[in-house]
Tab-separated table of C-alpha atoms in Angstrom:
chain	number	residue	atom	x	y	z
S	1	UNK	CA	37.024	25.583	167.484
S	2	UNK	CA	34.848	27.928	169.539
S	3	UNK	CA	32.974	26.467	172.447
S	4	UNK	CA	29.976	27.748	174.357
S	5	UNK	CA	30.681	28.094	178.054
S	6	UNK	CA	28.708	28.780	181.189
S	7	UNK	CA	30.846	30.700	183.633
S	8	UNK	CA	29.992	31.291	187.280
S	9	UNK	CA	30.798	34.987	187.668
S	10	UNK	CA	29.924	36.870	190.853
S	11	UNK	CA	27.440	34.188	191.753
S	12	UNK	CA	25.605	34.211	188.422
S	13	UNK	CA	25.770	31.752	185.551
S	14	UNK	CA	26.884	33.744	182.509
S	15	UNK	CA	27.108	32.325	178.984
S	16	UNK	CA	30.268	32.992	176.986
S	17	UNK	CA	32.121	31.792	173.889
S	18	UNK	CA	35.777	30.919	173.757
S	19	UNK	CA	38.315	29.319	171.506
S	20	UNK	CA	41.295	27.539	173.011
S	21	UNK	CA	43.273	30.748	173.286
S	22	UNK	CA	40.603	33.149	174.536
S	23	UNK	CA	41.559	34.557	177.913
S	24	UNK	CA	39.197	35.029	180.823
S	25	UNK	CA	40.052	38.750	180.761
S	26	UNK	CA	38.814	39.015	177.201
S	27	UNK	CA	35.564	37.236	178.043
S	28	UNK	CA	34.972	39.353	181.153
S	29	UNK	CA	35.521	42.649	179.396
S	30	UNK	CA	34.265	42.065	175.876
S	31	UNK	CA	31.471	39.562	176.329
S	32	UNK	CA	30.240	40.074	179.886
S	33	UNK	CA	30.985	43.823	179.941
S	34	UNK	CA	32.616	43.541	183.348
S	35	UNK	CA	35.283	46.113	182.686
S	36	UNK	CA	36.616	46.416	186.234
S	37	UNK	CA	39.437	44.001	185.431
S	38	UNK	CA	41.900	45.890	183.243
S	39	UNK	CA	44.471	44.920	180.653
S	40	UNK	CA	47.595	46.718	181.856
S	41	UNK	CA	50.360	44.674	180.292
S	42	UNK	CA	48.781	41.689	178.543
S	43	UNK	CA	51.268	39.231	179.937
S	44	UNK	CA	50.632	38.841	183.614
S	45	UNK	CA	53.099	41.088	185.406
S	46	UNK	CA	51.081	44.173	186.339
S	47	UNK	CA	48.132	42.709	188.259
S	48	UNK	CA	45.500	45.051	186.810
S	49	UNK	CA	43.568	42.033	185.539
S	50	UNK	CA	43.436	40.273	188.909
S	51	UNK	CA	40.213	38.465	189.783
S	52	UNK	CA	39.441	35.703	192.275
S	53	UNK	CA	39.090	32.161	190.993
S	54	UNK	CA	37.671	29.893	193.689
S	55	UNK	CA	38.601	32.632	196.159
S	56	UNK	CA	42.251	32.814	195.102
S	57	UNK	CA	43.843	35.794	193.318
S	58	UNK	CA	44.411	34.960	189.670
S	59	UNK	CA	45.610	36.761	186.569
S	60	UNK	CA	42.636	36.724	184.262
S	61	UNK	CA	44.964	37.573	181.354
S	62	UNK	CA	46.835	34.327	182.024
S	63	UNK	CA	43.702	32.216	182.396
S	64	UNK	CA	42.066	30.505	179.456
S	65	UNK	CA	38.314	31.090	179.620
S	66	UNK	CA	37.636	27.573	178.403
S	67	UNK	CA	39.395	26.202	181.499
S	68	UNK	CA	37.048	28.056	183.878
S	69	UNK	CA	33.971	25.889	183.818
S	70	UNK	CA	33.175	24.577	187.259
S	71	UNK	CA	35.144	27.379	188.944
S	72	UNK	CA	33.673	30.411	190.656
S	73	UNK	CA	34.983	33.755	189.462
S	74	UNK	CA	34.750	36.975	191.458
S	75	UNK	CA	35.457	40.301	189.810
S	76	UNK	CA	35.584	43.754	191.403
S	77	UNK	CA	31.956	44.180	190.426
S	78	UNK	CA	31.151	41.324	192.771
S	79	UNK	CA	32.966	42.887	195.725
S	80	UNK	CA	30.545	45.659	196.574
S	81	UNK	CA	27.344	44.248	197.946
S	82	UNK	CA	24.170	45.838	196.557
S	83	UNK	CA	26.024	49.014	195.658
S	84	UNK	CA	27.492	49.403	199.141
S	85	UNK	CA	31.249	49.698	199.200
S	86	UNK	CA	33.303	46.932	200.748
S	87	UNK	CA	35.338	48.121	203.776
S	88	UNK	CA	38.541	47.803	201.736
S	89	UNK	CA	37.082	50.004	199.007
S	90	UNK	CA	35.973	52.605	201.563
S	91	UNK	CA	39.381	52.550	203.175
S	92	UNK	CA	41.128	53.009	199.823
S	93	UNK	CA	39.068	56.164	199.214
S	94	UNK	CA	39.512	57.487	202.755
S	95	UNK	CA	43.297	57.017	202.616
S	96	UNK	CA	43.656	58.709	199.249
S	97	UNK	CA	44.896	55.459	197.721
S	98	UNK	CA	42.966	55.891	194.470
S	99	UNK	CA	44.469	58.259	191.916
S	100	UNK	CA	43.856	57.175	188.338
S	101	UNK	CA	42.123	54.050	189.606
S	102	UNK	CA	43.556	51.701	186.994
S	103	UNK	CA	45.306	49.401	189.467
S	104	UNK	CA	42.552	49.712	192.050
S	105	UNK	CA	40.285	46.810	191.127
S	106	UNK	CA	43.237	44.404	191.108
S	107	UNK	CA	44.509	45.813	194.413
S	108	UNK	CA	41.115	45.511	196.118
S	109	UNK	CA	40.641	41.935	194.887
S	110	UNK	CA	44.115	40.945	196.112
S	111	UNK	CA	43.587	42.700	199.446
S	112	UNK	CA	40.244	41.007	199.909
S	113	UNK	CA	41.844	37.594	199.492
S	114	UNK	CA	44.690	38.587	201.829
S	115	UNK	CA	42.430	39.735	204.656
S	116	UNK	CA	40.304	36.633	204.361
S	117	UNK	CA	43.369	34.423	204.831
S	118	UNK	CA	45.279	36.729	207.187
S	119	UNK	CA	42.922	39.166	208.966
S	120	UNK	CA	45.695	41.067	210.765
S	121	UNK	CA	48.612	41.279	208.360
S	122	UNK	CA	51.748	43.257	209.083
S	123	UNK	CA	52.674	46.008	206.645
S	124	UNK	CA	55.376	43.681	205.348
S	125	UNK	CA	52.798	40.975	204.682
S	126	UNK	CA	50.543	43.475	202.921
S	127	UNK	CA	53.405	44.548	200.687
S	128	UNK	CA	54.250	40.918	199.988
S	129	UNK	CA	50.676	40.091	199.052
S	130	UNK	CA	50.588	43.088	196.721
S	131	UNK	CA	53.924	42.289	195.061
S	132	UNK	CA	52.073	41.539	191.845
S	133	UNK	CA	49.956	44.698	191.737
S	134	UNK	CA	51.807	47.566	190.108
S	135	UNK	CA	50.669	51.146	190.712
S	136	UNK	CA	52.079	53.923	188.575
S	137	UNK	CA	50.524	56.804	190.487
S	138	UNK	CA	50.522	56.423	194.204
S	139	UNK	CA	53.896	55.248	195.468
S	140	UNK	CA	52.061	52.460	197.292
S	141	UNK	CA	52.212	53.962	200.807
S	142	UNK	CA	48.578	55.084	200.803
S	143	UNK	CA	47.529	51.687	199.442
S	144	UNK	CA	49.308	49.864	202.255
S	145	UNK	CA	47.820	52.358	204.760
S	146	UNK	CA	44.352	51.669	203.371
S	147	UNK	CA	44.642	47.901	203.661
S	148	UNK	CA	46.174	48.131	207.133
S	149	UNK	CA	43.339	50.430	208.199
S	150	UNK	CA	40.729	48.085	206.758
S	151	UNK	CA	42.336	45.235	208.694
S	152	UNK	CA	42.265	47.262	211.918
S	153	UNK	CA	38.638	48.275	211.569
S	154	UNK	CA	36.153	46.286	213.648
S	155	UNK	CA	34.468	43.670	211.437
M	1	UNK	CA	54.387	46.788	171.007
M	2	UNK	CA	51.056	45.514	169.817
M	3	UNK	CA	49.287	42.573	171.269
M	4	UNK	CA	45.871	41.120	171.589
M	5	UNK	CA	44.146	39.984	174.695
M	6	UNK	CA	44.300	36.491	173.272
M	7	UNK	CA	45.791	34.869	170.238
M	8	UNK	CA	43.818	35.295	167.079
M	9	UNK	CA	42.181	32.366	165.405
M	10	UNK	CA	40.610	29.253	166.776
M	11	UNK	CA	43.055	27.033	168.574
M	12	UNK	CA	41.541	23.702	169.601
M	13	UNK	CA	41.843	22.965	173.312
M	14	UNK	CA	41.929	19.365	174.507
M	15	UNK	CA	41.532	18.239	178.098
M	16	UNK	CA	42.627	14.605	178.300
M	17	UNK	CA	41.864	12.739	181.513
M	18	UNK	CA	44.985	10.602	181.492
M	19	UNK	CA	48.633	10.756	180.539
M	20	UNK	CA	48.455	8.289	177.651
M	21	UNK	CA	45.787	10.376	175.938
M	22	UNK	CA	47.813	13.548	176.484
M	23	UNK	CA	50.903	11.996	174.921
M	24	UNK	CA	48.831	10.691	172.010
M	25	UNK	CA	47.312	14.140	171.425
M	26	UNK	CA	50.724	15.775	171.385
M	27	UNK	CA	51.823	13.183	168.828
M	28	UNK	CA	48.720	13.672	166.709
M	29	UNK	CA	49.050	17.451	166.444
M	30	UNK	CA	52.336	18.757	165.182
M	31	UNK	CA	53.157	22.002	167.016
M	32	UNK	CA	50.713	21.247	169.824
M	33	UNK	CA	51.652	22.684	173.221
M	34	UNK	CA	50.893	21.229	176.614
M	35	UNK	CA	49.231	23.602	179.077
M	36	UNK	CA	50.119	23.364	182.756
M	37	UNK	CA	49.228	26.397	184.923
M	38	UNK	CA	49.143	28.804	182.012
M	39	UNK	CA	51.231	31.456	183.744
M	40	UNK	CA	53.818	31.260	180.964
M	41	UNK	CA	52.060	29.690	177.984
M	42	UNK	CA	49.043	32.007	177.992
M	43	UNK	CA	51.264	35.087	178.063
M	44	UNK	CA	53.232	33.629	175.152
M	45	UNK	CA	49.977	33.105	173.260
M	46	UNK	CA	48.887	36.678	173.943
M	47	UNK	CA	52.222	38.116	172.875
M	48	UNK	CA	52.357	35.951	169.754
M	49	UNK	CA	55.484	34.101	170.910
M	50	UNK	CA	53.701	30.781	170.641
M	51	UNK	CA	51.338	29.797	167.873
M	52	UNK	CA	50.462	26.189	168.642
M	53	UNK	CA	48.280	24.089	166.397
M	54	UNK	CA	46.488	22.819	169.503
M	55	UNK	CA	46.623	23.155	173.274
M	56	UNK	CA	46.632	20.005	175.382
M	57	UNK	CA	45.572	20.989	178.903
M	58	UNK	CA	47.009	18.762	181.610
M	59	UNK	CA	44.776	19.906	184.468
M	60	UNK	CA	42.461	16.903	184.435
M	61	UNK	CA	45.202	14.274	184.699
M	62	UNK	CA	45.149	12.971	188.251
M	63	UNK	CA	48.475	11.177	188.024
M	64	UNK	CA	50.248	14.511	187.530
M	65	UNK	CA	49.031	15.858	190.859
M	66	UNK	CA	49.943	15.294	194.451
M	67	UNK	CA	52.910	15.354	196.773
M	68	UNK	CA	53.840	12.164	198.576
M	69	UNK	CA	56.595	11.276	200.950
M	70	UNK	CA	58.212	7.910	200.230
M	71	UNK	CA	59.628	5.451	202.769
M	72	UNK	CA	63.231	6.338	201.987
M	73	UNK	CA	62.560	9.966	202.867
M	74	UNK	CA	62.362	11.182	199.293
M	75	UNK	CA	59.424	13.311	198.163
M	76	UNK	CA	57.550	12.701	194.919
M	77	UNK	CA	56.028	15.882	193.474
M	78	UNK	CA	53.521	15.717	190.632
M	79	UNK	CA	54.390	18.075	187.779
M	80	UNK	CA	51.065	19.909	188.068
M	81	UNK	CA	51.701	20.890	191.696
M	82	UNK	CA	51.431	24.658	192.077
M	83	UNK	CA	54.114	26.851	193.583
M	84	UNK	CA	51.619	27.824	196.303
M	85	UNK	CA	51.068	24.177	197.226
M	86	UNK	CA	54.818	23.639	197.458
M	87	UNK	CA	55.309	26.774	199.571
M	88	UNK	CA	52.763	25.407	202.051
M	89	UNK	CA	53.895	21.788	201.861
M	90	UNK	CA	54.526	19.985	205.137
M	91	UNK	CA	56.064	16.855	203.609
M	92	UNK	CA	59.564	18.288	203.409
M	93	UNK	CA	62.225	17.387	205.956
M	94	UNK	CA	65.780	18.556	206.522
M	95	UNK	CA	67.376	20.135	203.482
M	96	UNK	CA	64.202	19.556	201.442
M	97	UNK	CA	62.994	22.772	203.121
M	98	UNK	CA	64.832	24.407	200.215
M	99	UNK	CA	61.842	23.603	198.055
M	100	UNK	CA	59.259	25.379	200.192
M	101	UNK	CA	61.666	28.310	200.553
M	102	UNK	CA	62.060	28.526	196.760
M	103	UNK	CA	58.361	28.172	195.989
M	104	UNK	CA	57.429	30.981	198.377
M	105	UNK	CA	59.642	33.428	196.487
M	106	UNK	CA	58.438	32.771	192.966
M	107	UNK	CA	56.782	35.845	191.416
M	108	UNK	CA	53.726	36.857	193.462
M	109	UNK	CA	50.688	35.200	195.060
M	110	UNK	CA	48.482	35.144	191.958
M	111	UNK	CA	51.184	33.522	189.842
M	112	UNK	CA	51.958	31.047	192.633
M	113	UNK	CA	48.301	30.053	192.911
M	114	UNK	CA	48.259	28.704	189.356
M	115	UNK	CA	51.832	28.306	188.141
M	116	UNK	CA	53.198	24.774	188.392
M	117	UNK	CA	56.630	23.343	189.058
M	118	UNK	CA	56.334	21.138	185.976
M	119	UNK	CA	55.364	23.985	183.693
M	120	UNK	CA	58.148	26.176	185.036
M	121	UNK	CA	60.796	23.458	184.618
M	122	UNK	CA	59.663	22.463	181.143
M	123	UNK	CA	59.981	26.114	180.111
M	124	UNK	CA	63.572	26.180	181.339
M	125	UNK	CA	64.000	29.912	181.896
M	126	UNK	CA	67.532	30.623	183.107
M	127	UNK	CA	66.331	33.387	185.438
M	128	UNK	CA	63.645	31.245	187.039
M	129	UNK	CA	63.804	29.918	190.578
M	130	UNK	CA	63.247	26.178	190.289
M	131	UNK	CA	66.320	25.293	188.198
M	132	UNK	CA	69.015	26.257	190.729
M	133	UNK	CA	66.972	24.800	193.593
M	134	UNK	CA	66.401	21.455	191.881
M	135	UNK	CA	70.031	21.223	190.853
M	136	UNK	CA	71.110	21.879	194.452
M	137	UNK	CA	68.608	19.290	195.659
M	138	UNK	CA	69.895	16.610	193.238
M	139	UNK	CA	66.337	16.218	192.012
M	140	UNK	CA	65.321	13.583	189.489
M	141	UNK	CA	62.969	14.629	186.720
M	142	UNK	CA	60.508	11.926	185.697
M	143	UNK	CA	59.504	12.059	182.060
M	144	UNK	CA	56.991	10.182	179.932
M	145	UNK	CA	56.481	10.244	176.197
M	146	UNK	CA	55.953	8.310	172.989
M	147	UNK	CA	59.123	6.306	173.641
M	148	UNK	CA	58.223	5.465	177.210
M	149	UNK	CA	59.338	6.662	180.611
M	150	UNK	CA	62.744	7.878	181.643
M	151	UNK	CA	64.481	9.750	184.443
M	152	UNK	CA	66.745	12.733	183.967
M	153	UNK	CA	68.936	14.212	186.689
M	154	UNK	CA	68.160	17.882	187.274
M	155	UNK	CA	71.726	18.860	186.374
M	156	UNK	CA	71.207	17.223	182.963
M	157	UNK	CA	67.665	18.519	182.492
M	158	UNK	CA	68.334	22.256	182.179
M	159	UNK	CA	70.427	22.373	179.063
M	160	UNK	CA	70.409	25.939	177.787
M	161	UNK	CA	68.318	29.111	177.598
M	162	UNK	CA	64.707	27.979	177.419
M	163	UNK	CA	65.956	24.529	176.465
M	164	UNK	CA	65.528	21.350	178.439
M	165	UNK	CA	66.405	17.727	177.790
M	166	UNK	CA	62.778	16.965	176.949
M	167	UNK	CA	62.406	15.429	173.500
M	168	UNK	CA	59.468	16.452	171.292
M	169	UNK	CA	56.264	14.902	172.582
M	170	UNK	CA	57.652	14.218	176.067
M	171	UNK	CA	56.066	15.490	179.237
M	172	UNK	CA	57.625	16.095	182.620
M	173	UNK	CA	55.376	14.077	184.920
M	174	UNK	CA	56.988	14.361	188.351
M	175	UNK	CA	60.033	15.537	190.257
M	176	UNK	CA	61.604	13.438	192.993
M	177	UNK	CA	63.585	15.071	195.762
M	178	UNK	CA	65.914	12.751	197.672
M	179	UNK	CA	66.294	12.884	201.435
M	180	UNK	CA	68.657	15.755	202.270
M	181	UNK	CA	70.355	16.294	205.622
M	182	UNK	CA	70.378	19.585	207.482
M	183	UNK	CA	68.472	22.588	206.195
M	184	UNK	CA	67.838	24.361	202.898
M	185	UNK	CA	67.165	27.970	201.929
M	186	UNK	CA	66.711	29.894	198.662
M	187	UNK	CA	67.776	33.498	198.399
M	188	UNK	CA	67.570	35.793	195.430
M	189	UNK	CA	68.627	39.292	194.604
M	190	UNK	CA	66.024	40.970	192.425
M	191	UNK	CA	65.205	44.546	191.440
M	192	UNK	CA	61.820	44.408	193.111
M	193	UNK	CA	59.889	41.778	195.016
M	194	UNK	CA	58.232	39.433	192.601
M	195	UNK	CA	60.767	39.972	189.828
M	196	UNK	CA	62.892	37.239	188.343
M	197	UNK	CA	66.324	36.929	189.931
M	198	UNK	CA	69.326	39.054	189.069
M	199	UNK	CA	71.276	36.335	190.862
M	200	UNK	CA	69.981	33.553	193.047
M	201	UNK	CA	71.436	31.000	195.400
M	202	UNK	CA	69.931	27.686	196.538
M	203	UNK	CA	71.724	26.054	199.439
M	204	UNK	CA	71.300	22.831	201.352
M	205	UNK	CA	73.789	22.108	204.108
M	206	UNK	CA	74.200	20.122	207.284
M	207	UNK	CA	76.622	20.894	210.082
M	208	UNK	CA	77.578	19.051	213.254
M	209	UNK	CA	79.108	21.075	216.067
M	210	UNK	CA	79.722	23.883	213.603
M	211	UNK	CA	81.549	21.667	211.106
M	212	UNK	CA	80.024	21.321	207.667
M	213	UNK	CA	79.138	17.710	206.856
M	214	UNK	CA	77.402	18.188	203.552
M	215	UNK	CA	76.576	21.075	201.278
M	216	UNK	CA	75.111	21.824	197.875
M	217	UNK	CA	75.023	25.276	196.287
M	218	UNK	CA	72.969	25.923	193.163
M	219	UNK	CA	73.359	29.245	191.336
M	220	UNK	CA	70.596	30.768	189.224
M	221	UNK	CA	70.357	33.584	186.683
M	222	UNK	CA	74.099	33.575	186.131
M	223	UNK	CA	74.275	31.652	182.889
M	224	UNK	CA	72.218	29.647	180.420
M	225	UNK	CA	71.639	26.925	182.975
M	226	UNK	CA	71.895	26.601	186.755
M	227	UNK	CA	75.350	25.959	188.091
M	228	UNK	CA	76.954	23.898	190.785
M	229	UNK	CA	80.685	23.865	191.387
M	230	UNK	CA	82.239	20.893	193.156
M	231	UNK	CA	85.298	22.927	194.089
M	232	UNK	CA	83.206	25.444	196.027
M	233	UNK	CA	81.413	22.674	197.896
M	234	UNK	CA	84.522	20.581	198.676
M	235	UNK	CA	86.113	23.706	200.132
M	236	UNK	CA	83.540	23.661	202.917
M	237	UNK	CA	83.230	19.974	203.789
M	238	UNK	CA	84.766	19.026	207.107
M	239	UNK	CA	85.473	22.634	208.080
M	240	UNK	CA	83.734	25.174	210.290
M	241	UNK	CA	82.060	27.593	207.876
M	242	UNK	CA	83.131	31.068	208.889
M	243	UNK	CA	82.087	34.153	206.980
M	244	UNK	CA	85.449	34.333	205.254
M	245	UNK	CA	85.333	30.672	204.208
M	246	UNK	CA	81.802	31.116	202.935
M	247	UNK	CA	82.921	34.165	200.938
M	248	UNK	CA	85.805	32.138	199.536
M	249	UNK	CA	83.301	29.589	198.231
M	250	UNK	CA	81.251	32.465	196.846
M	251	UNK	CA	84.268	33.879	195.020
M	252	UNK	CA	85.043	30.495	193.452
M	253	UNK	CA	81.484	30.433	192.144
M	254	UNK	CA	81.673	34.019	190.903
M	255	UNK	CA	84.808	33.173	188.935
M	256	UNK	CA	83.130	30.141	187.395
M	257	UNK	CA	79.939	31.814	186.184
M	258	UNK	CA	79.588	33.398	182.779
M	259	UNK	CA	76.507	35.594	183.060
M	260	UNK	CA	75.049	37.893	180.447
M	261	UNK	CA	74.214	41.557	180.922
M	262	UNK	CA	70.517	42.251	180.724
M	263	UNK	CA	67.860	44.536	182.176
M	264	UNK	CA	68.237	42.898	185.564
M	265	UNK	CA	71.951	43.522	185.855
M	266	UNK	CA	75.249	43.596	184.060
M	267	UNK	CA	77.531	40.576	183.976
M	268	UNK	CA	80.018	42.476	186.128
M	269	UNK	CA	77.325	43.306	188.682
M	270	UNK	CA	76.264	39.684	188.896
M	271	UNK	CA	79.838	38.551	189.476
M	272	UNK	CA	80.248	41.304	192.059
M	273	UNK	CA	77.206	40.487	194.167
M	274	UNK	CA	77.190	36.705	193.976
M	275	UNK	CA	79.888	35.969	196.608
M	276	UNK	CA	78.100	37.869	199.347
M	277	UNK	CA	74.736	36.309	198.536
M	278	UNK	CA	76.340	32.865	198.621
M	279	UNK	CA	78.045	33.631	201.942
M	280	UNK	CA	74.900	35.038	203.556
M	281	UNK	CA	72.823	32.072	202.467
M	282	UNK	CA	75.400	29.520	203.614
M	283	UNK	CA	75.631	31.121	207.036
M	284	UNK	CA	71.855	31.305	207.280
M	285	UNK	CA	71.429	27.626	206.442
M	286	UNK	CA	74.109	26.501	208.890
M	287	UNK	CA	73.020	28.825	211.707
């Protein structure tokens, strides 16, 4: 039972097809070719698939696409405005927080939601917000530095 | 390990608007699974651990949502309430604060945004956070199904590993937390933040002039279901809870548990660390 869907992704209405078990991650990557969200584990613990649903961080690998009608989805592709990097993205590069880059989209999405809700987080709060974003390369310090620096920067 | 991004095949997805329709759909489709927040079921689908004949999504059922405070001080929590909503909830008083404390420590923000208390409880994972908290809180689990409504005490609800007292076709619809005196806190020892517990402790307690008037201690991740031990609680009632008395209660609990060894810790390690976690949490609640 495959249904036709219209998903609101990065402000655009995008058509997609899903059966009951099709995940949002699968639709984003394979149908909409938005490959920023990654499949790191396939079962929701690594955070590489993180997107925003109605502004809240969500695991797209744990979200059924068919349940997403009427919700607004933001992927990493929707974070940079007209090709200009978001301050968090710039900060991640400046602080050397991007190595292989696999975790980066999920980290940026999570950080974006954090700074919107808590514009001046402590390092502890940053670490807490990122508890679900696993990075195999960096040791996390540069990532926390980058988000703290982005929070400090004048808006 | 091989997996797909989603289960193969076409699984029909139903989105009933009311509880009666949901129960009827679960009856009509053998091997149908209800879908709450998806934070467990969808991973099971992707990993091939669940192969339902149909998915019955509960998200459109209004009567499963909402938190309300009743006149007698108890709090009624709809099964589809998310962990994030419970962490931010302002309807808790006294020892009911245990619930917000527990919710805030489940997994990580993304999981908390969509995972639900009902879904988590119905799954019945022995290393999850809600079972010990609800057992400590003397919660009542409200259930509905083809044979009508019933209430199950939390201590009777979590039966075994991934096994609850729910009969086939039944749905957990709400959880009721009674009024609880004093304060409540959840503490867990885990390998990393966001992990399931190696051991966890849920405490509610009230003290007057340093003397313990009431206490409940729920233990998680130390056996197939959450544990309370009357002996450990009676030890404390009517006495000033010093660190050594709190540790004594912790040791009674450590002797009573029968944990397994798994990736999160050996049985011996769990027995070793539990007393101190119990003591620290007791002292924190009564401070």
